[in-house]
CSV table of C-alpha atoms and ligand atoms in Angstrom, one decimal:
chain,number,residue,atom,x,y,z
A,451,MET,CA,0.0,0.0,0.0
A,452,SER,CA,1.2,3.5,-0.6
A,453,ASP,CA,2.2,5.2,2.5
A,454,ASN,CA,0.2,7.6,4.7
A,455,ILE,CA,-3.2,6.4,3.5
A,456,ILE,CA,-5.0,5.9,6.8
A,457,ILE,CA,-8.4,5.1,5.4
A,458,ARG,CA,-9.0,2.9,2.4
A,459,ALA,CA,-12.3,1.7,1.1
A,460,GLN,CA,-12.5,-0.4,-2.0
A,461,GLY,CA,-15.6,-1.6,-3.7
A,462,VAL,CA,-17.7,-1.2,-0.6
A,463,LYS,CA,-21.3,-2.3,-0.8
A,464,LYS,CA,-23.8,-2.2,2.1
A,465,ARG,CA,-27.4,-2.9,1.9
A,466,TYR,CA,-30.2,-2.7,4.4
A,467,ASN,CA,-32.9,-5.3,4.4
A,468,THR,CA,-35.9,-4.0,6.2
A,469,GLY,CA,-38.0,-7.1,5.5
A,470,LYS,CA,-40.1,-5.2,3.0
A,471,VAL,CA,-37.5,-3.6,0.8
A,472,ILE,CA,-33.7,-3.9,0.3
A,473,VAL,CA,-31.9,-0.6,0.1
A,474,GLN,CA,-28.5,-0.6,-1.5
A,475,ALA,CA,-27.0,2.2,0.6
A,476,LEU,CA,-23.4,1.9,-0.7
A,477,GLN,CA,-23.0,0.6,-4.2
A,478,GLY,CA,-19.3,-0.2,-4.6
A,479,LEU,CA,-17.7,2.8,-3.1
A,480,ASP,CA,-14.0,3.6,-3.3
A,481,LEU,CA,-12.3,6.2,-1.1
A,482,GLU,CA,-8.8,7.0,0.2
A,483,VAL,CA,-7.9,9.4,2.9
A,484,LYS,CA,-4.4,10.4,3.9
A,485,GLN,CA,-3.3,10.7,7.5
A,486,GLY,CA,-3.7,14.2,8.7
A,487,GLU,CA,-6.3,15.2,6.1
A,488,MET,CA,-9.6,16.9,6.9
A,489,VAL,CA,-12.2,15.6,4.5
A,490,ALA,CA,-15.8,16.7,4.1
A,491,ILE,CA,-18.4,14.2,2.9
A,492,MET,CA,-21.2,16.0,1.2
A,493,GLY,CA,-24.2,15.0,-0.9
A,494,PRO,CA,-28.0,14.8,-0.8
A,495,SER,CA,-30.0,13.3,2.1
A,496,GLY,CA,-30.1,9.6,1.8
A,497,CYS,CA,-27.1,9.2,-0.5
A,498,GLY,CA,-25.3,7.1,2.1
A,499,LYS,CA,-23.1,9.5,4.1
A,500,THR,CA,-24.0,8.1,7.6
A,501,THR,CA,-23.8,4.6,6.3
A,502,LEU,CA,-20.3,5.3,5.0
A,503,LEU,CA,-19.2,6.7,8.4
A,504,ASN,CA,-20.7,3.8,10.2
A,505,THR,CA,-19.1,1.2,8.0
A,506,LEU,CA,-15.6,2.9,7.7
A,507,SER,CA,-15.5,3.1,11.5
A,508,GLY,CA,-16.4,-0.5,11.9
A,509,LEU,CA,-19.7,0.2,13.7
A,510,ASP,CA,-21.5,-1.6,10.9
A,511,ALA,CA,-20.4,-4.5,8.8
A,512,ILE,CA,-20.3,-4.3,5.0
A,513,ASP,CA,-21.5,-6.9,2.5
A,514,GLU,CA,-18.8,-6.6,-0.1
A,515,GLY,CA,-15.5,-4.8,-0.6
A,516,VAL,CA,-12.6,-4.0,1.8
A,517,ILE,CA,-12.1,-1.4,4.4
A,518,GLU,CA,-8.6,-0.9,5.8
A,519,ILE,CA,-7.9,1.5,8.6
A,520,GLY,CA,-4.2,2.0,9.2
A,521,GLY,CA,-3.6,-1.0,6.9
A,522,ARG,CA,-5.8,-3.3,8.9
A,523,ASP,CA,-8.8,-5.0,7.5
A,524,LEU,CA,-11.7,-4.4,9.9
A,525,ALA,CA,-13.6,-7.4,8.7
A,526,LYS,CA,-10.8,-9.7,9.6
A,527,MET,CA,-10.9,-8.6,13.3
A,528,SER,CA,-13.0,-10.3,15.9
A,529,ASP,CA,-15.7,-8.1,17.4
A,530,LYS,CA,-13.6,-7.6,20.5
A,531,GLU,CA,-10.5,-6.7,18.6
A,532,ARG,CA,-12.5,-4.2,16.4
A,533,THR,CA,-14.0,-2.6,19.5
A,534,ALA,CA,-10.6,-2.2,21.1
A,535,TYR,CA,-9.1,-0.9,17.9
A,536,ARG,CA,-11.9,1.6,17.6
A,537,ALA,CA,-11.6,2.8,21.2
A,538,ALA,CA,-7.8,3.2,20.8
A,539,ASN,CA,-7.9,5.0,17.5
A,540,MET,CA,-11.2,6.6,16.7
A,541,GLY,CA,-13.3,9.4,18.1
A,542,PHE,CA,-16.9,10.2,17.2
A,543,VAL,CA,-18.8,13.4,17.0
A,544,PHE,CA,-22.5,13.0,16.1
A,545,GLN,CA,-25.1,15.6,15.4
A,546,PHE,CA,-27.3,14.8,18.3
A,547,TYR,CA,-24.9,15.1,21.0
A,548,ASN,CA,-25.3,11.6,22.4
A,549,LEU,CA,-24.1,12.8,25.8
A,550,LEU,CA,-25.3,10.8,28.7
A,551,PRO,CA,-27.7,13.0,30.5
A,552,VAL,CA,-27.0,11.6,34.0
A,553,LEU,CA,-23.3,12.4,33.8
A,554,SER,CA,-21.5,15.7,34.2
A,555,ALA,CA,-19.6,17.1,31.3
A,556,ILE,CA,-16.3,15.8,32.6
A,557,GLU,CA,-17.8,12.3,33.3
A,558,ASN,CA,-19.0,12.2,29.7
A,559,VAL,CA,-15.5,13.1,28.5
A,560,GLU,CA,-14.0,10.4,30.6
A,561,MET,CA,-16.1,7.7,29.0
A,562,PRO,CA,-13.7,6.7,26.1
A,563,LEU,CA,-10.8,6.5,28.4
A,564,LEU,CA,-12.7,4.1,30.7
A,565,LEU,CA,-13.7,2.1,27.6
A,566,ASP,CA,-10.1,1.8,26.3
A,567,TYR,CA,-9.2,-1.2,28.4
A,568,SER,CA,-5.9,-1.6,26.8
A,569,ARG,CA,-4.6,1.5,28.6
A,570,ARG,CA,-5.7,0.6,32.1
A,571,LEU,CA,-5.6,4.2,33.3
A,572,LYS,CA,-6.0,5.1,36.9
A,573,ALA,CA,-9.0,7.2,37.9
A,574,LYS,CA,-6.7,10.2,38.6
A,575,GLU,CA,-5.1,10.0,35.2
A,576,VAL,CA,-8.5,9.7,33.5
A,577,ARG,CA,-9.7,12.8,35.3
A,578,LYS,CA,-6.6,14.8,34.4
A,579,LEU,CA,-6.8,13.9,30.7
A,580,ALA,CA,-10.6,14.8,30.7
A,581,GLN,CA,-9.8,18.1,32.3
A,582,GLU,CA,-7.2,18.8,29.6
A,583,ALA,CA,-9.7,17.9,26.8
A,584,LEU,CA,-12.4,20.2,28.4
A,585,ALA,CA,-9.8,23.0,28.6
A,586,ALA,CA,-8.9,22.5,25.0
A,587,VAL,CA,-12.5,23.2,24.0
A,588,GLY,CA,-12.8,26.1,26.5
A,589,LEU,CA,-15.1,24.4,29.0
A,590,SER,CA,-13.1,24.1,32.1
A,591,GLU,CA,-15.6,26.2,34.1
A,592,GLN,CA,-18.5,23.9,33.0
A,593,SER,CA,-17.0,20.6,33.9
A,594,GLU,CA,-19.4,19.7,36.7
A,595,GLN,CA,-22.5,20.7,34.7
A,596,ARG,CA,-24.8,18.2,33.1
A,597,PRO,CA,-25.7,18.3,29.4
A,598,THR,CA,-29.1,19.9,30.0
A,599,GLU,CA,-27.4,22.7,31.8
A,600,LEU,CA,-25.3,23.6,28.8
A,601,SER,CA,-26.1,25.3,25.5
A,602,GLY,CA,-26.2,23.4,22.2
A,603,GLY,CA,-22.8,24.7,21.2
A,604,GLN,CA,-21.4,23.9,24.6
A,605,GLN,CA,-22.9,20.3,24.4
A,606,GLN,CA,-21.2,19.8,21.0
A,607,ARG,CA,-17.9,21.1,22.4
A,608,VAL,CA,-18.3,18.4,25.1
A,609,THR,CA,-18.7,15.7,22.4
A,610,ILE,CA,-15.6,17.0,20.7
A,611,ALA,CA,-13.7,16.9,23.9
A,612,ARG,CA,-15.0,13.3,24.4
A,613,ALA,CA,-14.0,12.4,20.8
A,614,LEU,CA,-10.5,13.8,21.3
A,615,VAL,CA,-9.7,12.8,24.8
A,616,ASN,CA,-7.8,9.7,23.9
A,617,LYS,CA,-6.1,11.5,21.1
A,618,PRO,CA,-7.5,9.2,18.4
A,619,ALA,CA,-5.8,9.1,15.0
A,620,ILE,CA,-9.2,9.5,13.3
A,621,VAL,CA,-12.2,11.6,14.2
A,622,TRP,CA,-15.5,10.8,12.5
A,623,ALA,CA,-18.1,13.6,12.6
A,624,ASP,CA,-21.6,13.2,11.3
A,625,GLU,CA,-23.2,16.6,10.8
A,626,PRO,CA,-21.4,18.0,13.8
A,627,THR,CA,-22.8,21.5,13.3
A,628,GLY,CA,-26.2,20.5,11.9
A,629,ASP,CA,-28.1,21.7,14.9
A,630,LEU,CA,-26.1,24.9,15.6
A,631,ASP,CA,-26.4,28.5,14.5
A,632,SER,CA,-23.8,29.8,12.1
A,633,ARG,CA,-21.6,31.5,14.6
A,634,THR,CA,-21.5,28.5,16.9
A,635,SER,CA,-21.0,26.2,13.8
A,636,GLN,CA,-17.9,28.3,12.9
A,637,GLU,CA,-16.6,28.0,16.4
A,638,ILE,CA,-16.9,24.2,16.3
A,639,MET,CA,-15.3,24.1,12.9
A,640,ASP,CA,-12.4,26.4,14.0
A,641,LEU,CA,-11.9,24.1,17.0
A,642,MET,CA,-11.8,20.9,14.9
A,643,ARG,CA,-9.5,22.6,12.4
A,644,ARG,CA,-7.1,23.7,15.2
A,645,LEU,CA,-6.9,20.2,16.6
A,646,ASN,CA,-6.4,18.8,13.1
A,647,GLN,CA,-3.5,21.1,12.5
A,648,GLU,CA,-2.0,20.9,15.9
A,649,ASN,CA,-2.2,17.1,16.3
A,650,GLY,CA,-2.3,15.9,12.7
A,651,GLN,CA,-5.5,14.0,13.5
A,652,THR,CA,-7.5,12.8,10.5
A,653,PHE,CA,-11.0,14.2,10.3
A,654,VAL,CA,-13.8,12.8,8.2
A,655,ILE,CA,-16.7,15.2,8.5
A,656,VAL,CA,-20.2,14.7,7.0
A,657,THR,CA,-21.8,18.0,6.4
A,658,HIS,CA,-24.6,19.8,4.5
A,659,SER,CA,-22.8,23.1,4.8
A,660,GLN,CA,-20.9,24.3,1.8
A,661,GLU,CA,-19.1,26.7,4.1
A,662,ILE,CA,-17.8,23.9,6.4
A,663,GLY,CA,-16.9,21.8,3.3
A,664,ASP,CA,-14.9,24.7,1.9
A,665,GLN,CA,-12.8,24.9,5.0
A,666,CYS,CA,-11.7,21.2,4.7
A,667,ASP,CA,-8.8,20.0,2.6
A,668,ARG,CA,-11.1,18.2,0.3
A,669,ILE,CA,-14.8,17.6,-0.4
A,670,VAL,CA,-15.9,14.2,-1.3
A,671,TRP,CA,-19.3,14.4,-3.1
A,672,MET,CA,-21.6,11.4,-2.8
A,673,LYS,CA,-24.6,10.4,-4.8
A,674,ASP,CA,-26.6,7.1,-4.6
A,675,GLY,CA,-24.1,5.3,-2.5
A,676,LEU,CA,-21.1,6.2,-4.6
A,677,VAL,CA,-18.4,8.9,-4.6
A,678,VAL,CA,-19.1,11.0,-7.6
A,679,ASN,CA,-16.5,13.8,-7.4
A,680,GLU,CA,-13.6,14.7,-5.2
A,681,GLY,CA,-12.5,18.3,-4.7
A,682,ALA,CA,-8.9,19.4,-5.0
A,683,LYS,CA,-6.5,18.1,-2.5
A,684,GLN,CA,-4.3,20.4,-0.4
A,685,PRO,CA,-1.2,19.1,1.4
A,686,ALA,CA,-2.2,17.4,4.6
A,687,ALA,CA,-1.1,18.5,8.0
A,688,ALA,CA,2.0,16.7,9.4
A,689,PRO,CA,0.9,13.5,11.0
A,690,LEU,CA,1.8,13.2,14.7
A,691,ILE,CA,-0.8,10.9,16.2
A,692,THR,CA,-0.6,7.4,14.9
A,693,LEU,CA,-2.6,4.3,15.4
A,694,ASN,CA,-2.5,2.1,18.4
A,695,GLN,CA,-2.5,-1.6,18.3
A,696,PRO,CA,-4.4,-2.5,21.4
A,697,ASN,CA,-4.0,-6.2,21.0
A,698,GLY,CA,-0.3,-6.1,21.0
A,699,HIS,CA,1.9,-4.2,23.2
A,700,SER,CA,1.1,-0.6,24.2
A,701,LYS,CA,3.6,0.9,21.8
A,702,ARG,CA,2.2,3.2,19.1
A,703,LEU,CA,2.7,2.0,15.6
A,704,ILE,CA,2.6,4.0,12.4
A,705,PRO,CA,-0.5,3.2,10.4
A,706,THR,CA,1.4,2.0,7.4
A,707,MET,CA,2.8,-1.0,9.2
A,708,GLN,CA,1.7,-4.5,8.4
A,709,PRO,CA,-1.5,-5.7,9.8
A,710,ALA,CA,-0.9,-7.6,13.1
B,784,ADP,P1,-27.4,10.1,4.5
B,784,ADP,O1,-26.6,10.0,5.8
B,784,ADP,O2,-26.6,10.5,3.3
B,784,ADP,O3,-28.7,10.9,4.6
B,784,ADP,P2,-27.9,7.3,5.1
B,784,ADP,O4,-26.6,6.6,5.1
B,784,ADP,O5,-28.5,7.6,6.4
B,784,ADP,O6,-27.9,8.6,4.2
B,784,ADP,O7,-28.9,6.4,4.3
B,784,ADP,C1,-28.7,5.8,3.0
B,784,ADP,C2,-29.9,5.0,2.6
B,784,ADP,O8,-30.0,3.8,3.4
B,784,ADP,C3,-31.2,5.7,2.6
B,784,ADP,O9,-32.0,5.3,1.6
B,784,ADP,C4,-31.7,5.2,4.0
B,784,ADP,O10,-33.1,5.3,3.9
B,784,ADP,C5,-31.2,3.8,4.1
B,784,ADP,N1,-31.0,3.4,5.5
B,784,ADP,C6,-30.1,4.0,6.4
B,784,ADP,N2,-30.1,3.3,7.5
B,784,ADP,C7,-31.0,2.3,7.4
B,784,ADP,C8,-31.5,1.3,8.2
B,784,ADP,N3,-31.0,1.1,9.4
B,784,ADP,N4,-32.4,0.4,7.7
B,784,ADP,C9,-32.9,0.5,6.5
B,784,ADP,N5,-32.5,1.5,5.6
B,784,ADP,C10,-31.6,2.4,6.0
B,785,MG,MG1,-26.9,11.0,7.6
């Protein structure tokens, strides 16, 4: 494989069988994303953007094709392995904040660290990392507040802190600004861009906003479950954060290494 491709999808097909109808949501899709790139996925409602994110991230299985993340084929992993790989390497920012309402902001941010069993962090370390992540999104003062006590923009910043707390190599965002006013949207975009540039994290952002798309390195346009057009590429930010191999030792491996 050519180096620094962190996400590779080849001939990916995914269908949903609802019992009554079969929907071909992805129809043989190809996509490559370089490490450190910030890519926007755009296209009409129902064209398969969310399905693409869910399958690339290994949340959902595909019917045909191959998905490699950091050179590793997700389909060849056991469920347990895949879950660990996801926890160590991926962060998720979804449109509806998906924060747990009974937990405070900081407790929500701690969740991925508690789920990343490979790291076996102590409670004190978990708290410290979560505090740093909240500080990075400008929410140190709100750490003890619950989601319902925060504005929409603040809640989305908590999800970003949560997505980034374990410094994942890849962040998946599904319409992260879909629910926010334009000023707050821009703040969230600036925040993601800064983290992308500072840490070299790869971002894949589904958006309906041309403005958000224009600020990414590249726009991938989708239609009917396929990539139909890709925007011009700009040089990607220098990659710093690489993939973890949670099944092996705790050392960090670069994503171009052989699958374990
Ligand atoms: P987008 O995010 O671009 O709006 P989706 O990926 O959500 O599109 O959906 C792609 C297609 O797959 C749509 O036709 C949608 O109705 C269908 N679809 C998505 N999720 C499911 C599901 N769980 N069951 C059945 N059909 C689904
Ligand atoms: Mg969607």
